[in-house]
Short mmCIF file of C-alpha atoms in Angstrom, two decimals:
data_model
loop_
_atom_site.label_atom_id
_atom_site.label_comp_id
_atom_site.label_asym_id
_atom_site.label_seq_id
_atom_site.Cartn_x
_atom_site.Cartn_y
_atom_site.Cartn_z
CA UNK A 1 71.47 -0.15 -20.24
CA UNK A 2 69.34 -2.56 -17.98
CA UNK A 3 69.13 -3.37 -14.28
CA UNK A 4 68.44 -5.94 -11.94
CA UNK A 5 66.26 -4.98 -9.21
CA UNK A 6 65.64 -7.03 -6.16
CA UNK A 7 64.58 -6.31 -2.52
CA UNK A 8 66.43 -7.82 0.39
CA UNK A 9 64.72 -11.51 0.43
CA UNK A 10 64.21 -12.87 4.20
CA UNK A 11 62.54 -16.20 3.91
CA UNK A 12 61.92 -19.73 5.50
CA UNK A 13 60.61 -20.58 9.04
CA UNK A 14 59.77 -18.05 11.34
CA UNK A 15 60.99 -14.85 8.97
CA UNK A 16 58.39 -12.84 10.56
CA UNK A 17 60.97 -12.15 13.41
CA UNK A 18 63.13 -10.14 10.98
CA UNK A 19 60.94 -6.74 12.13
CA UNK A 20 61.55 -7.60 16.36
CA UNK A 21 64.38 -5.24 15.27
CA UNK A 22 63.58 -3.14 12.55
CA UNK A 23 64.94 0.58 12.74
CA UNK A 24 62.38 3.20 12.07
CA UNK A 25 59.13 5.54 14.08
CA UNK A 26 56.07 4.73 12.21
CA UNK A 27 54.96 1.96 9.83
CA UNK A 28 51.82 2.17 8.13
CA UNK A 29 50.23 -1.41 7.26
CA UNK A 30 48.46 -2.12 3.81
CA UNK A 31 45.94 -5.09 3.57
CA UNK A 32 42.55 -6.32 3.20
CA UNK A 33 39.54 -7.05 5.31
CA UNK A 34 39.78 -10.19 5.85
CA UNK A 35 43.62 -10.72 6.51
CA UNK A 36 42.70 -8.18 8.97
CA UNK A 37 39.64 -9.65 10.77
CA UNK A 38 41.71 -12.83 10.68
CA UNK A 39 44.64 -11.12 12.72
CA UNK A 40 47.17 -11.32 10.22
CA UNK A 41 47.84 -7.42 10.79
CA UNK A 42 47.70 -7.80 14.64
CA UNK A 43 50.78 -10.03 14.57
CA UNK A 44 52.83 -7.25 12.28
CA UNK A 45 51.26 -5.07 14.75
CA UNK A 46 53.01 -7.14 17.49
CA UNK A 47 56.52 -7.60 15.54
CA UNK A 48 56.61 -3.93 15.01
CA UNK A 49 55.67 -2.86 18.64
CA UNK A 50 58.73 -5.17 19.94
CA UNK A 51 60.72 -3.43 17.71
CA UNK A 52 59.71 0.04 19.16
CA UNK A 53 58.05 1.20 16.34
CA UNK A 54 54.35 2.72 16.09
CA UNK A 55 51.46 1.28 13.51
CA UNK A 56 48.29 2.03 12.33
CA UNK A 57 46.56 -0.22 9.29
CA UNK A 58 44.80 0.32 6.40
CA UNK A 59 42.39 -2.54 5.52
CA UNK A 60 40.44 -1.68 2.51
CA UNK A 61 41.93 -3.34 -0.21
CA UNK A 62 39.84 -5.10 -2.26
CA UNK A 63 40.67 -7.70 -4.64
CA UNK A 64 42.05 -6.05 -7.96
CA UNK A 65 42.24 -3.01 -6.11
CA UNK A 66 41.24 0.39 -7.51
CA UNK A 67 42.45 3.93 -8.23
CA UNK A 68 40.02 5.14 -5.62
CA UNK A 69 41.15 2.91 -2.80
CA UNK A 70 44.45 3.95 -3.34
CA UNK A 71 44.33 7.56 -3.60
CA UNK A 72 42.20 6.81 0.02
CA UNK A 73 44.88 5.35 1.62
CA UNK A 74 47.74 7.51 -0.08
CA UNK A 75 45.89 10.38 1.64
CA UNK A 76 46.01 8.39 5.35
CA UNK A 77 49.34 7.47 4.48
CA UNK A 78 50.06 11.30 4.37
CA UNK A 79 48.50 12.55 7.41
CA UNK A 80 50.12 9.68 9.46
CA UNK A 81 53.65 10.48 7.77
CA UNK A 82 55.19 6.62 8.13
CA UNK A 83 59.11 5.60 7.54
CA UNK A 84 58.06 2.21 6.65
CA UNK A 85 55.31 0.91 4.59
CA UNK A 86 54.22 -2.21 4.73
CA UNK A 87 52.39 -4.34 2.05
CA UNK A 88 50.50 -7.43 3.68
CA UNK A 89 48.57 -9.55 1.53
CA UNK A 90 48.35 -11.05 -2.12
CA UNK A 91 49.30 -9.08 -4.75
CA UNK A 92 46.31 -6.59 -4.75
CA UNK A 93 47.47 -5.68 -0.84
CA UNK A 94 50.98 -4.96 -2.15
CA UNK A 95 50.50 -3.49 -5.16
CA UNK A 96 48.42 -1.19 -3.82
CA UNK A 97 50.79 -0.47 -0.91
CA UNK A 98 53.41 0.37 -3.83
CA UNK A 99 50.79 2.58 -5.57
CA UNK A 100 49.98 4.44 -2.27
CA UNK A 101 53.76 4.89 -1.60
CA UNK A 102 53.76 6.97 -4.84
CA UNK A 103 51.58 8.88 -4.32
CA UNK A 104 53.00 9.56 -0.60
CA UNK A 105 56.10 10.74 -2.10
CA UNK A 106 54.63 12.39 -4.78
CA UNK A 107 51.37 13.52 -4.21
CA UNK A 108 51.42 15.66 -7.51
CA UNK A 109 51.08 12.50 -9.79
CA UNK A 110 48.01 10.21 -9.60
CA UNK A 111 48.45 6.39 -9.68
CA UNK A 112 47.67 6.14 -13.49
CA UNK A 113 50.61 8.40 -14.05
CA UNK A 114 53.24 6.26 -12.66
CA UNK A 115 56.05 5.55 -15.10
CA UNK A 116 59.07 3.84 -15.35
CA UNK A 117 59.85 7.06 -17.68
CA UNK A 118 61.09 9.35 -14.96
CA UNK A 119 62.19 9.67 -11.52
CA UNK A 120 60.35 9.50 -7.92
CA UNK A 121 62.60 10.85 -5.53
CA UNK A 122 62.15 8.59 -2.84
CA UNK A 123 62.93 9.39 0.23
CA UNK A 124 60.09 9.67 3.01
CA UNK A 125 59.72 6.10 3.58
CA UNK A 126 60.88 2.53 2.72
CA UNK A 127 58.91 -0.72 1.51
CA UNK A 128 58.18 -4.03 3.27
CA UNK A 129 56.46 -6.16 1.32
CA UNK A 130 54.62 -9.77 3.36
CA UNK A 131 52.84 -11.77 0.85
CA UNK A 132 50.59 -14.24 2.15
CA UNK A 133 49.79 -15.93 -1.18
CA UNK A 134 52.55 -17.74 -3.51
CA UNK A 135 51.63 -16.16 -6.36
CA UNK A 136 51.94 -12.69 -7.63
CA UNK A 137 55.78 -12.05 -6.82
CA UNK A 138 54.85 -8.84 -6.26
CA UNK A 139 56.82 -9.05 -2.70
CA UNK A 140 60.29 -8.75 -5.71
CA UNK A 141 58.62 -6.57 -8.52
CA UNK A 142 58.12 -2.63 -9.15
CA UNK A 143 55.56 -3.33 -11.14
CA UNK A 144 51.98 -2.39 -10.17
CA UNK A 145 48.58 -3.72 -11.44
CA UNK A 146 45.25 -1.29 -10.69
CA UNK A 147 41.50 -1.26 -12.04
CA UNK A 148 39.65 0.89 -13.21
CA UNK A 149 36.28 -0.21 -11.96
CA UNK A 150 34.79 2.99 -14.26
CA UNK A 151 36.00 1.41 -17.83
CA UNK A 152 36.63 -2.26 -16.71
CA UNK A 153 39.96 -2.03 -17.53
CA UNK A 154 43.40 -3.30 -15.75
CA UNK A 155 46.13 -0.27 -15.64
CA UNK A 156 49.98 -1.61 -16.02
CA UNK A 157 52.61 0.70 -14.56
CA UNK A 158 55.33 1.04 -12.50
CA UNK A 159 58.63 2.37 -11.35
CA UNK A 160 61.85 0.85 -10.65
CA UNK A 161 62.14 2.94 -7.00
CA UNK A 162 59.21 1.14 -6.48
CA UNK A 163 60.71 -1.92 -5.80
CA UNK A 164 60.48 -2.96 -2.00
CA UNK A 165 63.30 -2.71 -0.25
CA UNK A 166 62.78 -6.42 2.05
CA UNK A 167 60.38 -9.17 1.46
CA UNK A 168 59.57 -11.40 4.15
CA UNK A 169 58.53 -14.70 2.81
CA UNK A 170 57.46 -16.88 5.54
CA UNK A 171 55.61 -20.22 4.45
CA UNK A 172 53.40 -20.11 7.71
CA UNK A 173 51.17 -16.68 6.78
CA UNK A 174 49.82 -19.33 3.23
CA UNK A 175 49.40 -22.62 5.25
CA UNK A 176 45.79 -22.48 5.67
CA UNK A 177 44.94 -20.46 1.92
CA UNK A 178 42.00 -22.66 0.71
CA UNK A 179 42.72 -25.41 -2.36
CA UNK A 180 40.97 -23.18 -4.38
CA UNK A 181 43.46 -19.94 -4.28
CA UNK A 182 46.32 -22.43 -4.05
CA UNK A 183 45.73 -23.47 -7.21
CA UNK A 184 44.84 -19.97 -8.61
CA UNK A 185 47.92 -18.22 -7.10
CA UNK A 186 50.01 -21.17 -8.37
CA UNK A 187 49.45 -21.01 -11.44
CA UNK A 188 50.04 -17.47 -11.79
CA UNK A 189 53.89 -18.61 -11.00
CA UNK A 190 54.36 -21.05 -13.29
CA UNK A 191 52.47 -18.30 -15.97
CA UNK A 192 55.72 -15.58 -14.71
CA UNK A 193 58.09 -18.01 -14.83
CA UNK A 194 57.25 -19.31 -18.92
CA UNK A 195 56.43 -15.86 -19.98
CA UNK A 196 59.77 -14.24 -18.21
CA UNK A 197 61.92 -16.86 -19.76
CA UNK A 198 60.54 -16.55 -23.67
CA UNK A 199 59.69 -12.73 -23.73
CA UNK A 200 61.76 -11.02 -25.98
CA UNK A 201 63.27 -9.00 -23.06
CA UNK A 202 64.98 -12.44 -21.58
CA UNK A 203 68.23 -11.89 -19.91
CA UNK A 204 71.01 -14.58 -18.77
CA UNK A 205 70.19 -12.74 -15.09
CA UNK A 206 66.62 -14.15 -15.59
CA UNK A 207 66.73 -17.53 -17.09
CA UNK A 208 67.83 -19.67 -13.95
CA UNK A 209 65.25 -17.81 -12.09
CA UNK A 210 62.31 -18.80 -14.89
CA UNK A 211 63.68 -22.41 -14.72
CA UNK A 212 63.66 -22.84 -11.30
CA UNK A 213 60.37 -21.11 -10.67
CA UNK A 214 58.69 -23.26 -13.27
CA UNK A 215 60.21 -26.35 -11.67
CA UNK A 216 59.08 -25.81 -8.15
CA UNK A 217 55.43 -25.54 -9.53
CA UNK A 218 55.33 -28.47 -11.30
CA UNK A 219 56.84 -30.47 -8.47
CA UNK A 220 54.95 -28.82 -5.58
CA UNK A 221 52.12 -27.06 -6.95
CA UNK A 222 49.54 -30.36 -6.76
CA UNK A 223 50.83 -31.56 -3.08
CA UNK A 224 50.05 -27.79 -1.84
CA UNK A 225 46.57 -28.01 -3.32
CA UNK A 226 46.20 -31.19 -2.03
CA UNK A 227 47.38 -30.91 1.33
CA UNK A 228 48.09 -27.40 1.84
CA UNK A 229 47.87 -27.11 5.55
CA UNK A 230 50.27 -30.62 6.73
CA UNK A 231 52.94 -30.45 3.54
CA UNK A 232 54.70 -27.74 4.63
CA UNK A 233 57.39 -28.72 2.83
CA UNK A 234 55.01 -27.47 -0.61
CA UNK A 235 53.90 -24.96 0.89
CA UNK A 236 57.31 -23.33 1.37
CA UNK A 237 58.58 -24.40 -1.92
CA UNK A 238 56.01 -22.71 -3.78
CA UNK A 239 56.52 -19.72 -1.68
CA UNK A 240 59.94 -19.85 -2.39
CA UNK A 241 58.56 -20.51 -6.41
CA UNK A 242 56.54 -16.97 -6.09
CA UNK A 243 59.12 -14.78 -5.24
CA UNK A 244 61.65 -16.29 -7.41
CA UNK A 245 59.50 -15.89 -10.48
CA UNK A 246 58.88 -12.61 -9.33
CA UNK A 247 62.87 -11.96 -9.64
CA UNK A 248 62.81 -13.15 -13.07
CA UNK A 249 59.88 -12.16 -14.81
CA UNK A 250 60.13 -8.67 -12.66
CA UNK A 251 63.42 -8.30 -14.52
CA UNK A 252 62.82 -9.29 -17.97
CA UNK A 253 59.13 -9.07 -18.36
CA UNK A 254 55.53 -10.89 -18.88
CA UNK A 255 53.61 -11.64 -22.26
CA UNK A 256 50.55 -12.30 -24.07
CA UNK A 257 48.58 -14.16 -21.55
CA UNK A 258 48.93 -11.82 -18.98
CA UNK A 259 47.87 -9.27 -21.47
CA UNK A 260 44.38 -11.25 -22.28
CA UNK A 261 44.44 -12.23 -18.56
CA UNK A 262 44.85 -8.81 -17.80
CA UNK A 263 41.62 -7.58 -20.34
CA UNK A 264 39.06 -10.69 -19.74
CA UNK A 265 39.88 -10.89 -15.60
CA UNK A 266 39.04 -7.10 -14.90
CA UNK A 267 36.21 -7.36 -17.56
CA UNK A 268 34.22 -10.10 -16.04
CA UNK A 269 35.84 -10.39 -12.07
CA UNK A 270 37.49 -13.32 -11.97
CA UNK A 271 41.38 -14.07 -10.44
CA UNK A 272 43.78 -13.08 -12.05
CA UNK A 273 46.27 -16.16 -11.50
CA UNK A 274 42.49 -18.28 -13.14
CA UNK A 275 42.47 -15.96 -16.25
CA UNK A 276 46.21 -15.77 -17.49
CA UNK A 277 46.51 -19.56 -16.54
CA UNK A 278 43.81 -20.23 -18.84
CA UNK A 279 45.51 -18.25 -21.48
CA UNK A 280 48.99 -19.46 -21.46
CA UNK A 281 48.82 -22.70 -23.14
CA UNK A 282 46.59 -21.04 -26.27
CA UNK A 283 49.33 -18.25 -26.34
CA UNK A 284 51.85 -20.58 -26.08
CA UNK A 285 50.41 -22.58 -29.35
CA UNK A 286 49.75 -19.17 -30.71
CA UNK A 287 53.79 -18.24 -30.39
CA UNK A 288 55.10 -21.77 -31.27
CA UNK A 289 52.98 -21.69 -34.54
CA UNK A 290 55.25 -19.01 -36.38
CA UNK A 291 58.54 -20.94 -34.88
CA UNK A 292 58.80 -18.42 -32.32
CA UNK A 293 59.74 -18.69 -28.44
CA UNK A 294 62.25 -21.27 -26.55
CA UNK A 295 59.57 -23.59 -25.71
CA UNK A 296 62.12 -26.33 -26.63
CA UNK A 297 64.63 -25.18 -24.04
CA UNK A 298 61.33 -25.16 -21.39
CA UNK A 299 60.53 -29.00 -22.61
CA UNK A 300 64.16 -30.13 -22.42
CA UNK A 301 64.73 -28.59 -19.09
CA UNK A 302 61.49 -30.65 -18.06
CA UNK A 303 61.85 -33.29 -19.36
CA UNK A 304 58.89 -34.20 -21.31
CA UNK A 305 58.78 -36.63 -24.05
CA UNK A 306 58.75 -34.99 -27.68
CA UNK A 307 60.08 -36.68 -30.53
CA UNK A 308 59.57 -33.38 -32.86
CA UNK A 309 61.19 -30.24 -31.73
CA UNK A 310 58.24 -28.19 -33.73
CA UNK A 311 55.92 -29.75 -31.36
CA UNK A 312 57.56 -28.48 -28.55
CA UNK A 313 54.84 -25.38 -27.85
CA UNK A 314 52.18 -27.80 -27.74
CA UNK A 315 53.76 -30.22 -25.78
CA UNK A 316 54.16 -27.53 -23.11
CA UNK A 317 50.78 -26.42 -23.55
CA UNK A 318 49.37 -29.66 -22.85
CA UNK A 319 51.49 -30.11 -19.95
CA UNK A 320 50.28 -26.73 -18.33
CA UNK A 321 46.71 -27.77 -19.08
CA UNK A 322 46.91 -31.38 -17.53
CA UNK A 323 48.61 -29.19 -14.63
CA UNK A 324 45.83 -27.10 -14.82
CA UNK A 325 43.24 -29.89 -14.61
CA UNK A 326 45.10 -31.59 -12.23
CA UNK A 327 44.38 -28.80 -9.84
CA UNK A 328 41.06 -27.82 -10.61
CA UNK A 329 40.93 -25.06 -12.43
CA UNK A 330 39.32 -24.48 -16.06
CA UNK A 331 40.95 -24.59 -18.85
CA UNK A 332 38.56 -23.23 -21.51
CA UNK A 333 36.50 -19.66 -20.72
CA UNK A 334 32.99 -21.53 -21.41
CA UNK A 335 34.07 -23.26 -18.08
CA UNK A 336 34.03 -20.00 -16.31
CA UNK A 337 30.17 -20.38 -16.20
CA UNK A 338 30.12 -17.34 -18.95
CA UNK A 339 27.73 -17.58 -21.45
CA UNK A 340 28.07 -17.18 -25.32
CA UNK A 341 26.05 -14.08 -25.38
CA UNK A 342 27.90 -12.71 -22.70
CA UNK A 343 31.35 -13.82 -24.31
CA UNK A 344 30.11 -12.14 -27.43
CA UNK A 345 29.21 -9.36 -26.40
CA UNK A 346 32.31 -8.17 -24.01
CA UNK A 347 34.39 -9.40 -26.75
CA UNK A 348 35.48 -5.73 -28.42
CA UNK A 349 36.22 -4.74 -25.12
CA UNK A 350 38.28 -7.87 -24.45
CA UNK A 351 40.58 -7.26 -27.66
CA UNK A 352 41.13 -3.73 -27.61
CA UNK A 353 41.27 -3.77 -23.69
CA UNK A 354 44.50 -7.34 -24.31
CA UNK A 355 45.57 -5.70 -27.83
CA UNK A 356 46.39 -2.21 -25.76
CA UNK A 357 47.82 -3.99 -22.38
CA UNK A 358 51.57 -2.85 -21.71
CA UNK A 359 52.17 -6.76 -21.48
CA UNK A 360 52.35 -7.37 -25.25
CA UNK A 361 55.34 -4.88 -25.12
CA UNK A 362 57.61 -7.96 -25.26
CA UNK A 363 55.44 -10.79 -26.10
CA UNK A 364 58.02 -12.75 -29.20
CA UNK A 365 54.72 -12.96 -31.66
CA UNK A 366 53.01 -9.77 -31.74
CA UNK A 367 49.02 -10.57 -32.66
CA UNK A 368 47.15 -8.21 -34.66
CA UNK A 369 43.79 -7.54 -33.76
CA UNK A 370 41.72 -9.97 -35.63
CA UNK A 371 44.97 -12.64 -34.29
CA UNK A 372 43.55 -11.44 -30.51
CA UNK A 373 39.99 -11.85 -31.18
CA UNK A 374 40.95 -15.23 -32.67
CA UNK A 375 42.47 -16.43 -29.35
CA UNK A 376 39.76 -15.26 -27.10
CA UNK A 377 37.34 -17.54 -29.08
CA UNK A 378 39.30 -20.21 -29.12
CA UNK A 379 40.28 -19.64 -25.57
CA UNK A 380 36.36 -19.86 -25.00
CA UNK A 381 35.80 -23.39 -26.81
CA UNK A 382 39.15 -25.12 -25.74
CA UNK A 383 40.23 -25.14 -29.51
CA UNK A 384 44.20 -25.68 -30.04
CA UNK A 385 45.50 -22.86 -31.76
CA UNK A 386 46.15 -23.19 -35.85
CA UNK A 387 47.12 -19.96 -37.04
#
């Protein structure tokens, strides 16, 4: 038996106005710092207050955020007893608003516990979830994403009741994100879009969502970069791209890039959407080499020339990477300003961190161990992928 979860989608100009008349006592905002000190919570604030209902806001998220900060705010979130949560941010502001929910409602589980295994029980509050990034999709998944700053590690869970119950995608809160997390954020779409469509848990639900997701990107990814702030007619498709991949990889699932991305991006701090960019065209070559995946259906539906259907993996590949350098952002880890010694000497913790990551789950080419060392190093020297 499977499911299709999705939250109540309010999008397009001026969504914001969906909470003037929101039902409810007490919301309790989730962000960061700087979304805060930049007023972004002072206009939910306003929303909320026209709507009758109370707020306070918790703005100590930090990027990739930890178990720490969210057993911190699951503890406010308790005294201050909210009916409505609401995530405001990129992905690290909702996931840990998700996290913090849990633990809200349950507060005899930690957030490392969370498991699509058994039951929550909600029933104290509801989700909102305002993302002001096109990227993550985690305004339309129950998944969750924490670090554990202790062990350099990235912790994968979830729960389906974690799902938000409305997101509120509204092009205006990503006008002014610099070129630089455009591009990262992007391509973390197009990465949940290619892996949700050729994981092994692909669903008819799913596909169309992929498809379209990856389409937007290529289309409107550049012009957003480019001119962010005056094309708002990018700027809206890709937010529209974000939360549509969201749907479909949310409901199938991701892959081998987000399980390296997951390993190499908590190991040495840098974006997520940067690291399992970089590794989706190597896993992509990596997949296509056994005859594995539906890269041909991905090509087709693009349209890009290939006169060999075996080809068809690196053909994509390339075409992420000349997306990728299109954009500006690396494509090879020795871009990443890391040094070989450094490489070397995180890389056990890189392969058993990627080779353990809940994202291989459903990846359609399972690597063994020395197969995940091999792609880290050729991920570091911009090899294609032979074996």
């Amino acid at each position: 038996m499977w499911f299709f979860n999705a939250p109540e989608v309010v999008y397009g100009e001026d969504a914001l106005s969906y909470l003037d008349d929101l039902p409810g006592r007490r919301a309790f905002i989730v962000t960061d710092a700087t979304l805060h000190q930049l007023g972004f919570s002072a206009r939910i604030c306003e929303h909320l207050q026209r709507a009758g209902i109370d707020s306070t806001v918790f703005a100590e998220v930090e990027p990739e955020p930890s178990l720490q900060t969210v057993e911190r705010g699951a503890r406010q979130m308790t005294d201050y007893e909210p009916d409505w949560i609401v995530g405001l941010g990129g992905g690290s502001a909702l996931d840990a608003a998700k996290a913090m929910w849990a633990l809200y409602e349950r507060p005899d589980i930690t957030p490392e516990t969370i498991s699509p295994t058994y039951r929550l029980g909600v029933s104290k509050a509801k989700l909102i979830a305002i993302p002001t990034t096109s990227g993550t999709g985690s305004e339309a998944t129950w998944m969750v994403v924490l670090t554990d700053g202790e062990q350099q590690r990235k912790l994968s869970m979830g729960n389906r009741e974690l799902s938000p119950s409305i997101a509120i995608v509204d092009p205006a809160l990503t006008a002014q994100l610099p070129p630089a997390l455009t591009a990262d954020t992007g391509i973390d779409v197009l990465t949940h879009a290619i892996e949700g469509y050729t994981n092994n848990w692909h669903n008819d639900f799913c596909d169309g969502l992929c498809l379209k997701a990856m389409q937007l990107v290529f289309d409107f990814l550049p012009r957003a970069v480019t001119d962010g702030p005056h094309d708002i007619e990018a700027r809206e498709r890709m937010a529209n791209a974000a939360t549509i991949a969201g749907l479909g990889f949310g409901n199938s699932f991701a892959g081998l890039a987000h399980a390296l991305g997951h390993s190499f991006g908590a190991y040495f701090k840098i974006p997520h959407g940067r690291t399992v960019g970089l590794f989706l065209p190597y896993t992509i070559q990596f997949t296509a080499n056994l005859g594995a995946g539906r890269y041909p259906e991905l090509v087709r539906f693009l349209a890009l020339p290939v006169e060999d259907e075996a080809k068809c993996g690196l053909v994509l590949a390339n075409a992420v990477q000349a997306l990728a350098r299109q954009i500006g952002l690396p494509t090879r880890i020795a871009d990443l300003g890391i040094s070989r010694v450094a490489f070397e000497e995180a890389l056990p913790t890189l392969v058993s961190n990627g080779e353990n990551d809940n994202s291989v789950l459903a990846a359609p080419r399972m690597p063994d161990t020395s197969e995940v060392q091999r792609l880290f190093e050729y991920a570091f020297e911009g090899k294609s992928v032979d074996f």
